[in-house]
XYZ file of N, CA, C and O in Angstrom:
668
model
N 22.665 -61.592 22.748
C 22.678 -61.226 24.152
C 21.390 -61.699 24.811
O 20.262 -61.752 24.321
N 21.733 -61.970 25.810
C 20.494 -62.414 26.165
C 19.146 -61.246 27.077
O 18.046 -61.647 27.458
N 19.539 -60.184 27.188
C 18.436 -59.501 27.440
C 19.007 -58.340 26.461
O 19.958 -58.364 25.680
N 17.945 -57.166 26.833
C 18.341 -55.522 26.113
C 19.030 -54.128 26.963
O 19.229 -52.939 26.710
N 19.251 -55.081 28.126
C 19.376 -53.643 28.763
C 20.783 -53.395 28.748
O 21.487 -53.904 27.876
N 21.299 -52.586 29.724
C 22.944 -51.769 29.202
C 23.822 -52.815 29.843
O 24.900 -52.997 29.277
N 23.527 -53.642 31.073
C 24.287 -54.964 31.148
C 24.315 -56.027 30.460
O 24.914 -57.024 30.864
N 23.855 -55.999 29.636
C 23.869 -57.323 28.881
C 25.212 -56.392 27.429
O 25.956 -57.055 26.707
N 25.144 -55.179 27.413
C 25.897 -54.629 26.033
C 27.017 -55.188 26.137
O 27.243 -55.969 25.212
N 28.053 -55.074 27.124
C 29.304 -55.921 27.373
C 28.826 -56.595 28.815
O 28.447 -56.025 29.838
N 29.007 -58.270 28.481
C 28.450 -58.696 29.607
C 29.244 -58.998 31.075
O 28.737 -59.567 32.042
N 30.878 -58.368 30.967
C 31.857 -58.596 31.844
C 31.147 -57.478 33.209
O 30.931 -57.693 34.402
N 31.006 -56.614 32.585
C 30.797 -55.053 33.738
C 29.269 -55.328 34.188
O 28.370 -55.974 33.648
N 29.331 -54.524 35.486
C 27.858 -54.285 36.081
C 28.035 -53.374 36.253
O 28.664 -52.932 37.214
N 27.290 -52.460 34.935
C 26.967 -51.103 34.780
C 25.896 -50.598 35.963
O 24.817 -50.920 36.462
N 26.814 -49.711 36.050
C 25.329 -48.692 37.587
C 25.921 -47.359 36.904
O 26.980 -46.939 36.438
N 24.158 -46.818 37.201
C 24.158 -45.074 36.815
C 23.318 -44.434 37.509
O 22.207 -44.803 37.888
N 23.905 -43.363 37.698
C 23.531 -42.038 38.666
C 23.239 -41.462 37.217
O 23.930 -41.313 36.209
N 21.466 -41.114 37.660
C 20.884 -39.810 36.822
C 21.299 -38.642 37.141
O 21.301 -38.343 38.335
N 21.670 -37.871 36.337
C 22.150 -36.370 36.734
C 21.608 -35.532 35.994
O 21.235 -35.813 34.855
N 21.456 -34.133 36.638
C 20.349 -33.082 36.074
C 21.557 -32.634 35.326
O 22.695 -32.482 35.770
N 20.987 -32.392 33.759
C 21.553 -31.149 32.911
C 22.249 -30.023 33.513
O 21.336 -29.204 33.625
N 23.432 -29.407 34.026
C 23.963 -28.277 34.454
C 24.315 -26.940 33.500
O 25.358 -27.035 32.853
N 23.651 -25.883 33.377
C 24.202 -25.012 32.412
C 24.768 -24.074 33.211
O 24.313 -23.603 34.253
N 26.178 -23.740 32.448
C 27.185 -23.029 32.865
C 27.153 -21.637 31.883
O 27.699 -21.608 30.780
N 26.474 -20.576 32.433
C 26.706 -19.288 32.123
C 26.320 -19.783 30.444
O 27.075 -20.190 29.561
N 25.084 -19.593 30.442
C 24.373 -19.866 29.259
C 23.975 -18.675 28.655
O 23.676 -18.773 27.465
N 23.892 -17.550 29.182
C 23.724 -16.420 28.351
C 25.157 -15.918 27.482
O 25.291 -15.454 26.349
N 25.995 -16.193 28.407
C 27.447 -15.908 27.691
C 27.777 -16.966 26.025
O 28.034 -16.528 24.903
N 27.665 -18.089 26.378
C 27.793 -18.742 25.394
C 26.885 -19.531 24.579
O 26.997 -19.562 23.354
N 25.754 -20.337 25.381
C 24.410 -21.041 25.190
C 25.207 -22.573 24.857
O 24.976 -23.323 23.908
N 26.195 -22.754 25.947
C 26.785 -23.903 25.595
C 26.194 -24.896 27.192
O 26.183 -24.316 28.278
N 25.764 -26.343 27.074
C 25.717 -26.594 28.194
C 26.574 -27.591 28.565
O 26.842 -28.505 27.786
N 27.211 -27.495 30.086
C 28.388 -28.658 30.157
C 27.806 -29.827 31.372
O 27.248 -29.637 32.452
N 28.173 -30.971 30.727
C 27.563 -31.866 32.028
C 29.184 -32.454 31.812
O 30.176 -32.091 31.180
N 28.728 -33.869 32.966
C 29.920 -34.789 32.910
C 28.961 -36.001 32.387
O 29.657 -37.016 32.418
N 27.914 -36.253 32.012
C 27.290 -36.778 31.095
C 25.492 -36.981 31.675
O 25.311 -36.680 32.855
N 24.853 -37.231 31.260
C 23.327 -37.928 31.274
C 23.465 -38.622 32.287
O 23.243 -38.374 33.472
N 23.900 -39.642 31.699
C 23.996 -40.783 32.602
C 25.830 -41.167 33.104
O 26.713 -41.283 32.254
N 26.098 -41.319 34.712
C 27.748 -41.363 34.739
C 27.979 -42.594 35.654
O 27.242 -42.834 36.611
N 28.964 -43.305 35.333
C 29.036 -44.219 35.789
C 29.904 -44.185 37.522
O 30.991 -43.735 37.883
N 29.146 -44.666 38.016
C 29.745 -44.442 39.486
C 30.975 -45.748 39.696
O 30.994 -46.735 38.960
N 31.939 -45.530 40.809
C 33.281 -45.730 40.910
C 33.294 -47.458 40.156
O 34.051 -47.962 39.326
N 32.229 -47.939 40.811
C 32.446 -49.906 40.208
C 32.291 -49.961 39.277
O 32.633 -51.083 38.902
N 31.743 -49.085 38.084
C 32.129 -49.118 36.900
C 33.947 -48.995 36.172
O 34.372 -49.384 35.084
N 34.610 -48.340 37.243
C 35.585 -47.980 36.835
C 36.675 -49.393 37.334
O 37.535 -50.035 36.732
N 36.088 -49.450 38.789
C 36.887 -50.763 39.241
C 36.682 -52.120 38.703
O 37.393 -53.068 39.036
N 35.591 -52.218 37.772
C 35.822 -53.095 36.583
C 36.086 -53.130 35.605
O 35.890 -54.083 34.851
N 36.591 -52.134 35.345
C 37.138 -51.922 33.912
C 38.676 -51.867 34.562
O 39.452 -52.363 33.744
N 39.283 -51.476 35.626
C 40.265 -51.417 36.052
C 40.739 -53.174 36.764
O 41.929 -53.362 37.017
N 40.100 -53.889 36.926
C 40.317 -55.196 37.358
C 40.581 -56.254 35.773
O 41.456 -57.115 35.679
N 39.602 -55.896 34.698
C 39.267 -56.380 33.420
C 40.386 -55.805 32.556
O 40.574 -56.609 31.644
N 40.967 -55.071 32.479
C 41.105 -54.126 31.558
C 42.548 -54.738 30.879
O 42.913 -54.605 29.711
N 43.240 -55.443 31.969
C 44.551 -55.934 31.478
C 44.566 -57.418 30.830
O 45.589 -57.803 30.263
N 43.294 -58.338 30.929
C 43.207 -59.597 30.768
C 42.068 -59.751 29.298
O 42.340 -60.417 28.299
N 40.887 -59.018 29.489
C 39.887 -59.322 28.474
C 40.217 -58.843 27.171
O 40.818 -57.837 26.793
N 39.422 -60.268 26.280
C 39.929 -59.833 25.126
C 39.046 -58.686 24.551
O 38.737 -58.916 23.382
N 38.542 -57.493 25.052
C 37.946 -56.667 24.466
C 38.864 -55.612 24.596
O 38.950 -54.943 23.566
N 39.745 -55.159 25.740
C 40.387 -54.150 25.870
C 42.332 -54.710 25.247
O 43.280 -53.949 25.055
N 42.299 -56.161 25.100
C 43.414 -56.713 24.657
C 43.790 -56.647 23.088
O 44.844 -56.679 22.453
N 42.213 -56.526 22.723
C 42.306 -56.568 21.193
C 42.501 -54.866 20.821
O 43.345 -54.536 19.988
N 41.647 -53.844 21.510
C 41.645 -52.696 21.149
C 42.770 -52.501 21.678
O 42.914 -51.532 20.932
N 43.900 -52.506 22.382
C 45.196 -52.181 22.665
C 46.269 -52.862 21.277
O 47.471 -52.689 21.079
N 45.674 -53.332 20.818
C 46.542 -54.336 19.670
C 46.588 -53.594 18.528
O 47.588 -53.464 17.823
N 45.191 -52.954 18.277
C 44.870 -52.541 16.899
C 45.497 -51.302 16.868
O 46.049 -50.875 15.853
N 45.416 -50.385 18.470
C 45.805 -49.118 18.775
C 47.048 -49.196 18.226
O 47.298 -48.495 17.245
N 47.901 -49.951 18.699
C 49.392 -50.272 18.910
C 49.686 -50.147 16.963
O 50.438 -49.420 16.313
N 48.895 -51.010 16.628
C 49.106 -51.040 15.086
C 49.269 -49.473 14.326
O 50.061 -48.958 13.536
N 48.089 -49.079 15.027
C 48.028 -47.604 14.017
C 48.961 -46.485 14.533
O 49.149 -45.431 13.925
N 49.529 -46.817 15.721
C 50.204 -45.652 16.326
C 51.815 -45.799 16.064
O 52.732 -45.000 16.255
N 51.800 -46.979 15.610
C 53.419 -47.527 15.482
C 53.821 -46.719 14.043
O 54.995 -46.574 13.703
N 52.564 -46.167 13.173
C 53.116 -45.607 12.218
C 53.503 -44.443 12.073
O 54.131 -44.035 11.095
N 53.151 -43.762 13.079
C 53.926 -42.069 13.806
C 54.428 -42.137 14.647
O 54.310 -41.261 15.504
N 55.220 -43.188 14.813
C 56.367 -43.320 15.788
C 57.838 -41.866 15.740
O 58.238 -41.280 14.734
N 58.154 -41.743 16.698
C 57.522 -41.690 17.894
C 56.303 -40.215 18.021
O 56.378 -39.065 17.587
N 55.490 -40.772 18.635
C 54.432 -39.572 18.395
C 54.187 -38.850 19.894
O 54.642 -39.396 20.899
N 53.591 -37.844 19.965
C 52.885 -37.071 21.104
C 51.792 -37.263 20.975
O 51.435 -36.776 19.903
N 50.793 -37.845 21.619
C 49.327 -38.296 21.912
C 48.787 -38.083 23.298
O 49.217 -38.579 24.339
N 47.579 -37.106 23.107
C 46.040 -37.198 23.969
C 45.419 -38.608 24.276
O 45.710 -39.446 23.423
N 44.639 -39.050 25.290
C 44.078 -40.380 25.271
C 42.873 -39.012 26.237
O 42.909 -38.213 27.172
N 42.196 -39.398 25.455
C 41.086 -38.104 25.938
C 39.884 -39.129 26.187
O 39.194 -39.835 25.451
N 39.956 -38.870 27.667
C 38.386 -40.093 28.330
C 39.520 -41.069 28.746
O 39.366 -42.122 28.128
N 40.638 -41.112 29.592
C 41.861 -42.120 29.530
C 40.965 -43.124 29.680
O 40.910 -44.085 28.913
N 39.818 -42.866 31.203
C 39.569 -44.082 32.163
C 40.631 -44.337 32.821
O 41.565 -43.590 33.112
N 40.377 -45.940 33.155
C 41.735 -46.057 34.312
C 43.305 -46.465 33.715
O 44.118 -47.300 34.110
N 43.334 -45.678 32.807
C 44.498 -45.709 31.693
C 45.488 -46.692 31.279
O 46.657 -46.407 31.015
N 44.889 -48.083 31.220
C 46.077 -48.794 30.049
C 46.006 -48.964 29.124
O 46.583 -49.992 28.771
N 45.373 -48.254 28.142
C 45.915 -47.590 27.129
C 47.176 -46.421 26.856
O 47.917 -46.202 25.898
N 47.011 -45.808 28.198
C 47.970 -44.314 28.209
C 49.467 -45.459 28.781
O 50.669 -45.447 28.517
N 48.577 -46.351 29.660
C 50.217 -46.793 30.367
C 50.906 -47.936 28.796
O 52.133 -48.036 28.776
N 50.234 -48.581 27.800
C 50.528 -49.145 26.595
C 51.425 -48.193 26.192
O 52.625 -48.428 26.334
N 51.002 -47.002 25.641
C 51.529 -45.799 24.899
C 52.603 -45.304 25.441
O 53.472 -44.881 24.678
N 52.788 -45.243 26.745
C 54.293 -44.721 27.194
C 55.086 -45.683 26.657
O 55.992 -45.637 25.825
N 54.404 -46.890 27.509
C 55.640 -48.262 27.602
C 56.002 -48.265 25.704
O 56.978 -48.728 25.113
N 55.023 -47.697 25.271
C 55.717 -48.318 23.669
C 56.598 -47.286 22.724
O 56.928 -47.401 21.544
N 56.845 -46.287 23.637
C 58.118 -44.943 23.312
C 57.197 -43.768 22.806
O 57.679 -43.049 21.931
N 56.201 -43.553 23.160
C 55.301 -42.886 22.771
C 55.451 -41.644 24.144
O 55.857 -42.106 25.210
N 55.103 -40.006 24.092
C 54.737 -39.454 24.638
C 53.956 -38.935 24.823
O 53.801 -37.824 24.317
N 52.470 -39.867 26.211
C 50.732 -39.837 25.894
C 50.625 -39.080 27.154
O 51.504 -39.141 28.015
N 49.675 -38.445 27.260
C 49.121 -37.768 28.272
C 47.818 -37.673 28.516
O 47.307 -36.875 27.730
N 47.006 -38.168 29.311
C 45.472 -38.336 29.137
C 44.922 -37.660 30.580
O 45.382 -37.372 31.685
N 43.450 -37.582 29.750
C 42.564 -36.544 30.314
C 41.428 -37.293 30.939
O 40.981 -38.082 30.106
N 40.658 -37.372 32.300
C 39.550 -37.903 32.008
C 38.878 -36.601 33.339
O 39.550 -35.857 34.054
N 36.807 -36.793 33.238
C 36.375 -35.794 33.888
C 36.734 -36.084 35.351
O 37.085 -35.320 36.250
N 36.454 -38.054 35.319
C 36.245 -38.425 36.665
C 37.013 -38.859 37.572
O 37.881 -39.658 37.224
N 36.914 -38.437 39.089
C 37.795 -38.453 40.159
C 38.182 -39.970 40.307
O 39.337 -40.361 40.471
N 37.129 -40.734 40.234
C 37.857 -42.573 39.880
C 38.526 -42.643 39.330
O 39.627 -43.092 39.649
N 38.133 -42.133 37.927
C 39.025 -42.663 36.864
C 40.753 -42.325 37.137
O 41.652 -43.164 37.080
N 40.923 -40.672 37.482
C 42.091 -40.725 37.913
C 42.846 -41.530 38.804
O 43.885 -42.174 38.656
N 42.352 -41.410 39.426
C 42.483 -42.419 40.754
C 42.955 -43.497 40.447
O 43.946 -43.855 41.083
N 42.407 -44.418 39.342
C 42.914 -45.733 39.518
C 44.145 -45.239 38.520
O 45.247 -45.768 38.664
N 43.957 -44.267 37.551
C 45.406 -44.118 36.648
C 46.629 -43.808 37.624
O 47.696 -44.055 37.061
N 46.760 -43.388 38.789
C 47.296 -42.767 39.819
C 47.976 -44.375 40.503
O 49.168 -44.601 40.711
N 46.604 -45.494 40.792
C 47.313 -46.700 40.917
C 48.432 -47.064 39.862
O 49.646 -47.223 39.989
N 47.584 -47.138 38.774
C 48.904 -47.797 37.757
C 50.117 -46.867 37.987
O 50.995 -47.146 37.171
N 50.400 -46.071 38.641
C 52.200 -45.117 38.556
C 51.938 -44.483 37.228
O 52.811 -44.608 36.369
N 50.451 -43.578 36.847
C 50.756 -42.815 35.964
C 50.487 -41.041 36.235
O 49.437 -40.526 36.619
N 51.531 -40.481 35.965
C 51.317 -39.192 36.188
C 50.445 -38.262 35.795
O 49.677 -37.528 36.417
N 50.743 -38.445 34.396
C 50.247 -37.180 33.178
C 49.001 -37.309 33.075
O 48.821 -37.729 31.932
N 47.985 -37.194 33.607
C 47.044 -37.181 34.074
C 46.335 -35.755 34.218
O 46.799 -35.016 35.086
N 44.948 -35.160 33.236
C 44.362 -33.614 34.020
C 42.658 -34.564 33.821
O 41.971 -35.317 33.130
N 42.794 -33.644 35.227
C 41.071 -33.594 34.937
C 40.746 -32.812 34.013
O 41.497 -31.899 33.668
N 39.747 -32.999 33.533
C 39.070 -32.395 32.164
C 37.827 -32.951 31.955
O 37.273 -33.872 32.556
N 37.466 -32.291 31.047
C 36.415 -32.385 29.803
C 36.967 -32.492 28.417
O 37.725 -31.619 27.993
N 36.509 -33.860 27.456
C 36.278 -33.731 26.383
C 36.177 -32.526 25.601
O 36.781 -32.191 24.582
N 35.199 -31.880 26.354
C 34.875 -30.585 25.675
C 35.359 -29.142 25.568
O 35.161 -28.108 24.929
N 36.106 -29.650 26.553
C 36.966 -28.242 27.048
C 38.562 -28.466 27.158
O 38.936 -28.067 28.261
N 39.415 -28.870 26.536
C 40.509 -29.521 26.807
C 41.637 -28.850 27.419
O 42.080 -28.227 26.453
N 42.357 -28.585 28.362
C 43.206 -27.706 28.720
C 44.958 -27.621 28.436
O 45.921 -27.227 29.093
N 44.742 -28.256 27.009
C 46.156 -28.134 26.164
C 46.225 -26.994 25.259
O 45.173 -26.466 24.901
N 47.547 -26.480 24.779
C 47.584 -25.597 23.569
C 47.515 -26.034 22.217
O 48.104 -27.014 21.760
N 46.692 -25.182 21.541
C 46.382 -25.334 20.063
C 47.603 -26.099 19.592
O 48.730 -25.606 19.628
N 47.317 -27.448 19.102
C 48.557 -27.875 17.699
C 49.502 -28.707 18.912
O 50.589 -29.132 18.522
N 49.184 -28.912 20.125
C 50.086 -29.559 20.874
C 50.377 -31.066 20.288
O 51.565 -31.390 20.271
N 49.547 -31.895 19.869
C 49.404 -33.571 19.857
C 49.577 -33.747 18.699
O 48.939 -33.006 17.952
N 50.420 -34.697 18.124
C 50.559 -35.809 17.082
C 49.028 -36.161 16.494
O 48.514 -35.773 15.445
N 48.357 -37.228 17.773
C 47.292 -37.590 17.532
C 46.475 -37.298 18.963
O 46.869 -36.915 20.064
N 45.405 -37.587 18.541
C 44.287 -37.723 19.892
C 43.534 -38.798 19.819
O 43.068 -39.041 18.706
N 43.236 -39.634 20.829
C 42.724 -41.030 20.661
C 41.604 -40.664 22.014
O 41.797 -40.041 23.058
N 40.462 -41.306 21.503
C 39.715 -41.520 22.455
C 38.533 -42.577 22.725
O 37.351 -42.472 22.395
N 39.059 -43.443 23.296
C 38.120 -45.336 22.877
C 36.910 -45.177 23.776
O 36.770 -44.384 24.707
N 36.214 -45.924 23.398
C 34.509 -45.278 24.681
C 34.278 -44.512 24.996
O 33.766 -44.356 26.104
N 34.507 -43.708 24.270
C 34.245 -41.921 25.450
C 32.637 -41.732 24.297
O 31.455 -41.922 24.582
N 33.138 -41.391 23.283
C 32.060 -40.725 22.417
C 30.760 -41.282 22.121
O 30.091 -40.713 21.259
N 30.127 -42.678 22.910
C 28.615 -43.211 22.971
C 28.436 -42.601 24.091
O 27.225 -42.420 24.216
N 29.065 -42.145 25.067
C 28.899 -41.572 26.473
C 28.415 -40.323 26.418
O 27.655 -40.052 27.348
N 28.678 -39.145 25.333
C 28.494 -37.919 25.200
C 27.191 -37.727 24.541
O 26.732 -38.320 23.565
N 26.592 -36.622 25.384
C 25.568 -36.094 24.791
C 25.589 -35.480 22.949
O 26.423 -34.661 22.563
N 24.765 -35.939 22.248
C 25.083 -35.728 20.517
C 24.906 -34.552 20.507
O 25.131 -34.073 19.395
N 24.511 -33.641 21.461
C 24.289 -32.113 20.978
C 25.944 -31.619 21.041
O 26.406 -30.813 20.234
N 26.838 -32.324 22.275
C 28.204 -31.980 22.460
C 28.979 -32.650 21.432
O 30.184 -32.404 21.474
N 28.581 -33.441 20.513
C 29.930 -34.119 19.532
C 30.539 -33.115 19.106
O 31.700 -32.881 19.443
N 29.871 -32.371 18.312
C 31.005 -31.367 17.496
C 31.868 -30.477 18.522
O 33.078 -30.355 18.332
N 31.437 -30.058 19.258
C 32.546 -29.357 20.300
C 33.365 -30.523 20.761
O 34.485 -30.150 21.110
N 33.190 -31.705 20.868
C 34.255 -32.663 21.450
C 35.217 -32.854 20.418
O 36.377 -33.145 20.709
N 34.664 -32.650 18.674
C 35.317 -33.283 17.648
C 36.323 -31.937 17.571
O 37.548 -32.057 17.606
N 35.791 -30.922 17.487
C 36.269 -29.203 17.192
C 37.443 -29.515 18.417
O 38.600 -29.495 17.996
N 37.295 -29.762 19.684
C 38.333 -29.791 21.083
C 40.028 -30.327 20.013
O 41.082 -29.853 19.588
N 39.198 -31.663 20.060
C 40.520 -32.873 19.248
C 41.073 -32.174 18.069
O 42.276 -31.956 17.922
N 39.967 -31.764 17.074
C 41.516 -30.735 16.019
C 41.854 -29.568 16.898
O 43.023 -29.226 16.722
N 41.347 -28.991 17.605
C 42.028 -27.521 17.852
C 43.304 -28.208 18.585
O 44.371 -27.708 18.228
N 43.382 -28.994 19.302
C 44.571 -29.842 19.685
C 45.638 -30.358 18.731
O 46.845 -30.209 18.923
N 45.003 -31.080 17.512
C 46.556 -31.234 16.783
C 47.135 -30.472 15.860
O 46.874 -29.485 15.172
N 48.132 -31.338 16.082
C 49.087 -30.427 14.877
C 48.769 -30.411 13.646
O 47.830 -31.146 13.341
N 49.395 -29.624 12.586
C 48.677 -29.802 11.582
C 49.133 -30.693 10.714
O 50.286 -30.569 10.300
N 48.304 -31.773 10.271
C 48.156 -32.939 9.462
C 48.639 -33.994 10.743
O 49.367 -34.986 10.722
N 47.901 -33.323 11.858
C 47.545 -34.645 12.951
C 46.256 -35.305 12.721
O 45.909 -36.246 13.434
């Protein structure tokens, strides 16, 4: 690459970030803190990944490999948790699959809303608003370098309390 900074990591996107203060939510109750991340990517992050997303071979190949591993729990019920602007979720319908994805941000829905996709909640990773044992599987591509490491295990704990068992 030719420099170090976060545009040069994938060199298609022009990453922009809004610093955001740490938010704790009723921290005496639990001592849990919830953000929508450190660092969040504001809407042109999303509208390039939503312009890119159907042509480059980075999101062409990870739709390929997806396709591979999911074809073997056919037909399955699947989370796409962190959708983004969801073609992955819109892959997963089109391929007889019943996916339903989650993301925090109002873009992100938004553009899933362009593609004609419904099943769509706002959410958190961390907080998921499905019932215990609902999903086959839970898939979630780029989300987890995005999350604060103090939140992994509550994001990882979210995804099993979600599947079924021997999802």
């Amino acid at each position: 690459f030719p420099s170090h900074d976060n545009a040069s990591l994938i060199p298609v996107f022009k990453f922009r970030f809004i610093h955001h203060n740490f938010k704790h939510v009723n921290p005496s109750a639990s001592g849990t803190v919830t953000m929508e991340s450190k660092f969040s990517p504001v809407i042109n992050v999303y509208q390039d990944m939503y312009d890119f997303e159907d042509g480059h071979w980075w999101y062409l190949a990870l739709r390929k490999m997806l396709l591979h591993w999911v074809k073997q729990i056919h037909p399955a019920v699947i989370l796409d948790a962190g959708t983004g602007t969801g073609a992955n979720l819109r892959m997963l319908n089109q391929s007889g699959h019943s996916a339903v994805g989650v993301d925090i941000s109002d873009h992100a829905i938004q553009f899933c809303r362009e593609r004609g996709l419904q099943q769509i909640a706002k959410a958190s990773v961390t907080d998921l608003p499905y019932e215990p044992q609902t999903f086959d599987l839970v898939i979630s591509m780029d989300v987890l370098p995005f999350i604060n490491v103090s939140d992994i295990p509550t994001v990882l704990a979210e995804f099993h309390r979600c599947l079924k068992p021997h999802g």
